[in-house]
XYZ file of C-alpha atoms in Angstrom:
534
model
C -48.936 -51.172 30.295
C -45.667 -51.399 28.661
C -44.723 -53.952 26.173
C -42.236 -56.143 27.444
C -39.221 -56.173 25.494
C -38.053 -58.846 24.737
C -34.197 -60.026 25.330
C -32.540 -61.607 21.593
C -31.570 -64.813 21.763
C -27.779 -65.314 22.162
C -28.075 -66.995 17.992
C -29.301 -63.549 17.552
C -26.958 -61.561 18.769
C -24.231 -63.761 16.644
C -25.806 -63.497 14.066
C -26.050 -59.696 14.131
C -22.214 -59.448 14.694
C -22.154 -61.820 11.353
C -23.915 -59.513 9.464
C -21.725 -56.123 11.167
C -19.086 -57.738 10.197
C -20.048 -58.349 6.610
C -20.740 -54.667 6.402
C -17.484 -53.996 7.708
C -15.929 -55.464 4.181
C -17.389 -53.291 2.043
C -16.055 -49.986 4.102
C -12.547 -51.114 4.898
C -10.625 -51.568 1.770
C -8.993 -55.124 1.382
C -5.299 -55.856 2.785
C -2.430 -58.521 3.314
C 1.029 -58.559 5.223
C 3.592 -61.115 3.711
C 4.619 -63.616 5.646
C 7.256 -66.401 6.554
C 7.920 -68.702 8.736
C 10.303 -68.268 11.662
C 11.903 -70.767 14.090
C 11.145 -70.557 17.554
C 13.123 -71.490 20.720
C 11.452 -74.924 21.116
C 12.276 -76.126 17.561
C 8.940 -75.171 16.231
C 7.877 -72.822 13.331
C 5.547 -69.759 13.188
C 4.031 -67.892 10.563
C 4.979 -64.103 11.128
C 4.401 -60.999 9.618
C 7.238 -59.067 7.391
C 7.610 -55.726 8.673
C 7.063 -53.473 6.228
C 5.164 -55.466 4.050
C 1.502 -54.465 4.162
C -0.174 -53.695 0.742
C -3.532 -53.558 -0.277
C -5.505 -56.054 -2.178
C -8.632 -56.501 -3.951
C -11.328 -56.078 -2.003
C -13.551 -59.393 -1.023
C -17.619 -57.624 0.300
C -19.338 -60.197 2.065
C -22.784 -60.842 1.041
C -24.717 -64.578 0.887
C -21.382 -65.427 2.839
C -22.690 -64.495 6.363
C -24.480 -67.626 5.672
C -21.917 -70.000 4.566
C -19.885 -68.986 7.025
C -21.890 -70.826 10.129
C -20.733 -73.719 7.894
C -16.628 -73.017 7.652
C -17.437 -71.313 11.518
C -18.631 -75.230 12.485
C -15.783 -75.972 10.319
C -13.134 -74.565 12.250
C -14.569 -74.754 15.684
C -15.199 -78.641 15.007
C -12.772 -79.244 17.645
C -14.189 -77.545 20.599
C -17.569 -78.460 19.157
C -16.551 -81.954 19.658
C -15.035 -81.586 22.787
C -18.363 -79.902 24.319
C -20.376 -82.950 23.076
C -18.468 -85.430 24.889
C -17.967 -83.243 27.975
C -21.992 -83.134 28.192
C -22.204 -86.838 27.678
C -19.725 -87.932 29.820
C -20.986 -85.806 32.361
C -24.341 -87.351 32.327
C -23.069 -90.808 32.754
C -21.520 -89.830 35.943
C -24.479 -87.986 36.979
C -26.898 -90.763 36.821
C -25.119 -92.580 39.591
C -25.320 -88.985 41.930
C -21.601 -89.306 42.592
C -21.068 -85.435 42.320
C -24.374 -84.941 44.469
C -23.018 -87.322 46.889
C -19.790 -85.200 46.611
C -20.923 -81.739 47.031
C -23.477 -83.340 49.963
C -20.016 -84.722 51.553
C -17.891 -81.136 50.612
C -20.755 -78.990 52.603
C -21.095 -80.832 55.993
C -17.106 -80.632 55.463
C -17.511 -77.097 55.525
C -20.387 -76.873 58.145
C -17.439 -78.825 60.603
C -14.981 -76.436 59.895
C -17.527 -73.118 60.853
C -17.029 -74.734 64.146
C -13.066 -73.463 64.144
C -13.932 -69.665 65.399
C -10.890 -68.731 63.410
C -12.874 -69.793 60.261
C -16.097 -68.863 60.814
C -14.760 -66.063 61.656
C -13.223 -65.496 57.776
C -15.905 -66.889 56.300
C -15.300 -71.390 55.563
C -17.230 -70.330 51.715
C -14.682 -67.494 51.241
C -12.083 -69.732 51.809
C -13.127 -72.509 49.841
C -13.950 -69.890 46.941
C -10.612 -68.456 47.248
C -9.041 -71.181 47.040
C -10.734 -72.974 44.341
C -10.173 -69.689 41.807
C -6.164 -69.715 42.887
C -6.376 -72.877 42.003
C -7.984 -71.946 38.552
C -5.956 -68.960 38.097
C -2.763 -70.579 38.205
C -3.310 -72.901 35.916
C -4.331 -70.197 33.667
C -0.811 -68.272 34.461
C 1.267 -71.526 34.236
C -0.236 -73.785 31.130
C -2.596 -71.409 29.614
C -5.445 -73.401 31.014
C -8.401 -71.907 28.648
C -10.552 -74.379 26.605
C -10.185 -76.615 29.549
C -12.317 -74.755 31.875
C -15.399 -75.943 30.034
C -15.420 -79.910 31.766
C -15.245 -78.262 35.344
C -18.062 -75.815 34.467
C -20.426 -78.899 35.151
C -18.964 -79.225 38.419
C -18.500 -75.881 39.831
C -22.487 -74.595 38.887
C -23.704 -77.328 40.783
C -21.236 -76.646 43.517
C -21.671 -73.074 43.776
C -25.544 -73.818 43.384
C -25.207 -76.168 46.588
C -23.670 -73.229 48.510
C -26.475 -70.889 48.287
C -24.415 -68.514 45.124
C -25.667 -68.288 41.348
C -24.758 -69.733 37.787
C -22.595 -66.457 37.316
C -20.337 -67.377 40.993
C -19.976 -70.908 39.569
C -18.910 -69.609 36.177
C -16.507 -66.600 37.861
C -14.914 -69.537 39.675
C -13.795 -71.401 36.962
C -13.475 -69.455 33.930
C -13.001 -66.076 35.190
C -10.223 -67.078 37.761
C -8.935 -69.331 35.077
C -8.484 -65.918 32.483
C -7.385 -63.656 35.015
C -4.256 -66.310 35.407
C -4.446 -66.001 31.570
C -4.418 -62.456 31.898
C -1.372 -62.025 34.385
C 0.710 -65.204 32.395
C 3.679 -65.869 34.417
C 4.591 -68.732 32.227
C 2.543 -69.612 29.950
C 4.296 -70.781 26.779
C 1.252 -70.221 24.434
C 1.200 -66.542 25.014
C 4.306 -65.037 26.823
C 6.013 -67.935 25.396
C 5.368 -66.719 21.620
C 5.337 -63.082 22.431
C 8.914 -63.329 23.892
C 10.235 -65.585 20.924
C 8.663 -63.474 18.279
C 10.300 -60.339 19.844
C 13.616 -61.924 20.445
C 14.384 -61.875 24.628
C 14.867 -64.191 26.622
C 11.431 -66.760 27.274
C 9.962 -65.505 30.508
C 12.229 -62.890 31.585
C 10.454 -60.030 33.255
C 8.799 -63.099 35.562
C 9.046 -60.546 38.620
C 6.959 -57.346 37.742
C 4.820 -60.161 35.662
C 4.356 -61.961 39.261
C 3.303 -58.891 41.024
C 1.121 -58.109 38.230
C -0.759 -61.364 38.358
C -1.588 -60.743 42.296
C -3.078 -57.662 41.947
C -5.161 -58.651 39.117
C -5.868 -61.807 41.446
C -6.731 -59.480 44.268
C -8.994 -57.523 42.373
C -10.628 -60.245 40.987
C -11.299 -62.501 43.858
C -12.482 -59.181 45.585
C -15.454 -58.428 43.049
C -16.223 -62.131 42.328
C -16.424 -63.014 46.625
C -18.575 -59.311 47.212
C -21.363 -60.804 44.567
C -21.434 -64.529 45.756
C -22.035 -62.477 49.224
C -24.982 -60.329 47.966
C -26.029 -63.292 46.356
C -26.045 -65.568 49.022
C -27.777 -63.091 51.463
C -30.398 -62.578 49.107
C -30.759 -64.672 46.268
C -33.118 -62.848 44.082
C -30.855 -60.502 43.217
C -29.316 -62.429 40.459
C -30.606 -62.185 36.639
C -30.075 -66.103 37.029
C -32.189 -66.825 39.954
C -35.214 -68.353 38.152
C -33.116 -69.921 35.038
C -30.844 -71.123 38.499
C -34.029 -73.371 39.088
C -32.992 -75.719 36.452
C -30.144 -76.591 38.905
C -31.663 -76.282 41.780
C -34.201 -79.197 40.901
C -31.021 -81.036 39.032
C -29.479 -81.074 42.384
C -32.137 -81.423 44.643
C -31.934 -84.951 45.805
C -28.364 -84.240 47.595
C -30.722 -83.121 50.645
C -32.148 -87.120 50.824
C -30.307 -89.979 51.973
C -28.326 -91.965 49.552
C -27.723 -95.732 49.340
C -24.004 -96.663 49.485
C -23.647 -99.189 48.089
C -20.405 -101.155 45.656
C -21.838 -103.544 43.055
C -19.400 -106.302 41.431
C -18.863 -104.288 38.111
C -17.832 -101.299 40.087
C -14.568 -103.736 40.963
C -14.411 -104.616 37.164
C -14.238 -101.093 36.129
C -11.239 -100.311 38.792
C -8.841 -103.220 37.624
C -9.869 -102.458 33.646
C -8.324 -98.689 34.435
C -5.559 -99.917 36.888
C -4.324 -102.455 34.473
C -4.469 -99.851 31.552
C -2.736 -97.393 33.741
C -0.249 -100.159 34.499
C 0.537 -99.972 30.887
C 0.781 -96.634 30.096
C 3.432 -96.561 32.988
C 5.128 -99.161 31.646
C 5.426 -97.491 28.428
C 5.769 -94.402 29.929
C 8.189 -94.402 32.793
C 9.208 -91.154 33.269
C 7.567 -88.104 32.212
C 9.036 -84.451 31.080
C 6.854 -82.129 32.779
C 7.399 -78.189 31.795
C 6.458 -75.539 33.229
C 7.054 -72.388 31.656
C 10.934 -72.374 30.795
C 11.640 -75.132 33.429
C 11.140 -78.774 33.124
C 12.014 -81.788 35.557
C 11.425 -85.256 34.688
C 10.584 -87.805 37.057
C 8.261 -91.451 37.706
C 4.876 -89.048 37.433
C 2.434 -91.401 35.824
C 3.480 -94.261 38.433
C 3.470 -92.669 40.996
C 0.049 -91.546 39.887
C -0.926 -94.660 39.102
C 0.136 -96.278 42.459
C -1.962 -93.479 44.070
C -5.346 -94.526 41.916
C -4.559 -97.951 43.568
C -4.694 -97.009 46.772
C -7.394 -94.389 46.889
C -9.690 -96.955 44.437
C -9.098 -99.864 46.416
C -10.609 -97.243 49.757
C -13.446 -95.770 47.968
C -14.913 -98.921 46.627
C -14.941 -99.954 50.159
C -16.681 -97.599 51.405
C -19.390 -96.612 48.037
C -19.435 -96.694 44.459
C -20.218 -93.083 44.136
C -16.560 -92.114 45.962
C -14.901 -94.663 43.280
C -16.650 -92.833 40.383
C -15.672 -89.200 42.250
C -12.042 -90.465 42.507
C -11.797 -91.232 38.708
C -12.992 -87.211 38.450
C -9.602 -86.826 40.438
C -8.068 -88.425 38.684
C -9.154 -87.928 35.463
C -7.961 -84.136 36.671
C -4.631 -85.543 37.707
C -3.681 -86.728 34.152
C -5.251 -83.552 32.346
C -2.516 -81.549 34.400
C -0.116 -84.260 33.389
C -0.677 -85.106 29.759
C -1.160 -81.141 29.403
C 2.115 -80.274 30.940
C 4.054 -83.429 30.425
C 2.668 -84.347 26.778
C 1.459 -80.718 25.087
C -2.111 -82.545 25.001
C -4.861 -80.272 23.367
C -9.221 -80.808 23.262
C -8.918 -84.127 21.113
C -6.687 -85.623 24.126
C -8.736 -84.100 27.141
C -12.230 -85.040 25.167
C -10.815 -88.504 25.112
C -9.590 -88.726 28.766
C -12.826 -87.403 30.088
C -15.089 -89.729 27.713
C -13.560 -92.952 28.992
C -13.897 -91.131 32.327
C -17.600 -91.937 31.474
C -17.254 -95.245 29.777
C -15.706 -96.142 33.324
C -18.314 -94.463 35.101
C -21.096 -96.203 33.520
C -19.385 -99.691 33.525
C -19.072 -99.902 37.220
C -22.664 -98.803 37.735
C -23.472 -102.015 35.775
C -24.932 -100.135 33.563
C -25.312 -102.192 29.933
C -23.836 -101.289 26.565
C -27.371 -99.554 25.583
C -28.111 -97.911 28.667
C -24.528 -96.087 28.979
C -25.484 -95.337 24.994
C -28.712 -94.116 25.494
C -27.292 -91.823 28.868
C -24.193 -90.462 26.826
C -26.824 -89.162 23.712
C -29.312 -87.716 26.653
C -25.980 -85.964 27.267
C -25.303 -84.476 24.133
C -28.914 -83.616 23.382
C -28.647 -81.390 26.285
C -25.605 -79.697 25.535
C -25.373 -79.587 22.452
C -27.038 -75.535 22.107
C -23.680 -74.628 23.683
C -21.890 -76.708 21.148
C -24.020 -74.614 18.194
C -23.167 -71.262 19.608
C -19.244 -72.124 19.300
C -20.015 -72.731 15.476
C -22.005 -70.009 14.818
C -19.481 -67.259 16.696
C -16.604 -69.274 14.416
C -18.652 -67.832 11.446
C -17.674 -63.829 12.696
C -13.886 -64.919 12.171
C -14.469 -66.669 9.078
C -16.244 -63.778 7.426
C -13.760 -60.958 8.911
C -10.547 -63.517 7.169
C -12.780 -64.000 3.751
C -13.315 -60.109 3.545
C -9.355 -59.642 3.860
C -9.729 -56.914 6.628
C -8.154 -57.936 9.771
C -4.781 -56.975 8.644
C -6.234 -53.571 7.254
C -7.528 -53.073 10.558
C -4.349 -53.773 12.308
C -2.034 -52.056 10.323
C -4.083 -48.911 10.282
C -4.044 -49.022 14.137
C -0.754 -49.491 14.170
C 0.062 -46.232 12.125
C -1.230 -44.116 15.171
C 1.333 -44.737 17.526
C 3.546 -42.320 14.994
C 4.839 -39.341 17.342
C 3.566 -40.166 20.525
C 5.252 -40.285 23.996
C 5.966 -43.546 25.746
C 3.287 -44.203 27.703
C 1.327 -43.344 25.193
C 2.255 -45.346 22.794
C 2.131 -48.510 24.961
C -1.175 -47.470 26.023
C -1.505 -47.374 21.855
C -0.279 -50.488 21.501
C -2.672 -52.407 24.399
C -5.862 -50.472 22.864
C -4.559 -52.114 19.825
C -4.006 -55.655 21.948
C -7.646 -55.209 23.073
C -8.915 -54.295 19.856
C -7.584 -56.924 18.170
C -8.261 -60.038 20.424
C -12.030 -59.469 19.852
C -11.772 -60.575 16.380
C -8.599 -62.198 16.840
C -9.439 -64.668 20.389
C -6.307 -66.738 19.990
C -3.485 -65.473 21.805
C -0.827 -67.433 19.782
C -2.413 -66.780 16.597
C -2.298 -62.556 17.890
C 1.118 -63.107 19.041
C 2.064 -64.331 15.485
C 0.212 -61.301 13.628
C 1.494 -58.241 15.570
C 4.661 -59.317 17.601
C 6.841 -59.016 14.520
C 5.317 -55.327 13.926
C 5.201 -54.368 18.057
C 8.797 -55.459 19.077
C 10.839 -53.441 15.952
C 8.725 -50.469 16.599
C 9.149 -50.846 20.396
C 12.810 -49.918 19.875
C 12.010 -46.638 17.339
C 10.088 -45.117 20.043
C 12.261 -45.960 23.382
C 10.364 -48.110 24.468
C 11.184 -51.765 25.883
C 10.316 -55.249 24.110
C 9.121 -56.186 27.277
C 6.834 -53.474 28.200
C 5.538 -54.143 24.116
C 5.062 -58.281 25.342
C 3.231 -57.069 28.314
C 0.991 -54.737 26.353
C 0.046 -57.561 24.441
C -0.431 -60.082 27.324
C -3.208 -57.760 29.012
C -4.612 -56.760 25.528
C -5.236 -60.488 25.183
C -6.239 -61.505 28.277
C -8.973 -59.358 29.513
C -11.492 -59.260 26.798
C -11.262 -62.859 26.788
C -13.947 -62.781 29.833
C -16.369 -61.135 27.225
C -15.729 -60.923 23.348
C -18.485 -63.532 21.463
C -16.016 -64.527 19.229
C -14.328 -66.415 22.119
C -15.521 -69.822 21.414
C -14.313 -71.020 24.716
C -16.030 -68.365 26.547
C -19.955 -69.226 24.681
C -19.262 -72.413 25.383
C -18.645 -72.310 28.855
C -21.787 -69.798 28.773
C -23.420 -72.712 26.987
C -22.841 -75.349 29.694
C -23.904 -73.394 32.296
C -27.307 -72.413 30.809
C -26.177 -68.551 31.340
C -27.340 -66.034 27.928
C -24.680 -64.540 26.242
C -26.943 -60.998 27.020
C -26.950 -61.828 30.875
C -23.767 -62.570 30.864
C -22.629 -59.186 28.707
C -24.901 -56.644 31.301
C -23.049 -58.453 34.300
C -19.464 -58.704 33.100
C -18.757 -55.477 31.121
C -18.200 -53.384 33.871
C -15.967 -55.504 35.383
C -14.360 -55.805 31.963
C -13.858 -51.946 31.796
C -11.787 -52.104 35.050
C -9.848 -54.788 34.162
C -8.595 -53.059 30.943
C -7.999 -49.991 32.980
C -6.269 -51.416 35.294
C -3.818 -53.162 33.000
C -3.272 -49.599 31.929
C -1.967 -48.499 34.959
C -0.200 -51.670 35.290
C 1.839 -51.322 32.360
C 2.932 -47.370 33.346
C 5.665 -48.749 35.299
C 6.898 -50.606 32.433
C 8.470 -47.450 30.586
C 8.559 -44.944 33.960
C 10.985 -47.208 36.309
C 14.101 -49.796 35.050
C 12.984 -52.784 36.539
C 15.155 -56.377 35.930
C 14.055 -57.594 32.421
C 12.664 -54.511 31.267
């Protein structure tokens, strides 16, 4: 009998990538661009490359640093790691109440009622639900660049997907892939399109008409692929490479099939009033909020209105059961996340704090003692610790490439390959460069600051519009986020979903390739036809 080949652990795969990166520092000569600070339209400053300033520097071959890179990787990715741990602890407290199980059961019962409507039954109620969920996350990705925030939703969507008869890959796709489809087809994302256009000296969010078309096409293709996979798994669950591993999720939520004891302890009312008083305080100090969507903004009494809605929905949910009150807490946590991101520029620190508070409020509502809440929180941290560790390890890849002084050299060498090519070929080469760089520089804003000061002037010389160059950056920055092991967010989401990276890679690489080809096809009209903003 042939010996069964063991698949390397995700940690092993990351370690070998770090070693490969270290080897490259012995082969590729060191180099750097000079940089300067440039004032952005929003008043902030970005460090940008000085055109024509590339020069070679002393090589910095990496040896023992492959081990120290782990430490620095944890330091650099500390915010994401802590965010993951806070999310894991908070949701473990919430899960102890069985509120999410109750919510999923209520949702499934609702969808069964919808199936009585023949038109919806013909379309497939589950298909409609999945499209609406994916459309929401894709919109978030396109408008305000949702990425890190998806980690928090994986914990909710995986059990939902499993309960609907799908697998964890489907749940991961409904959140992470959908958000990054929107991220790739960015319409108003200030962290990618905003920075790239600002550095290219073109009007912010111009060319929106064609980008909306691209966003629609990318979503159409992406949603179709995900729905086809989901329906295959529904018909034959064992075709999923995660079928055996998903047993953990199935066991964790099999209690949905039993009758729940619906009740509302006095502690839940205490939690309700504590949260309500806090929200009233915030509404008093921040009566008006300026919400920013792309280059547009509007002001209104967002916090007071949201607080009033919480007061009403929280009261009636408590009248029904503590489970529905905790689900209301989750709902308004998501609402305040959106308000915080779009109105106050929140990032992982504030979002992690928000979910941590939600966990504490859930624990208090259940009547748990401080020691019991602490134990639940620590149990959640232990359960999700491996996801945090892999994020830190993956950060070591970037550390080696940066300390080895080869990132700028790689970019400079690639940029030289665009000389004396036609417009379509040139924009294609720009796209390939941005796609390749995204593997070693997952941060969209950092990559924009690195590449656009070079790409934008170069596009003038070859007769390609700067808007087309921004589109090449946009697509190159977006699609490979869904597969590159250097993306801390991807690795974090996979860790939370309990999907090994090698399983995800084998399932997704063909899809990623299809999106890369689609991106190139969508770039061709930007150089062949006259369009508004181009």
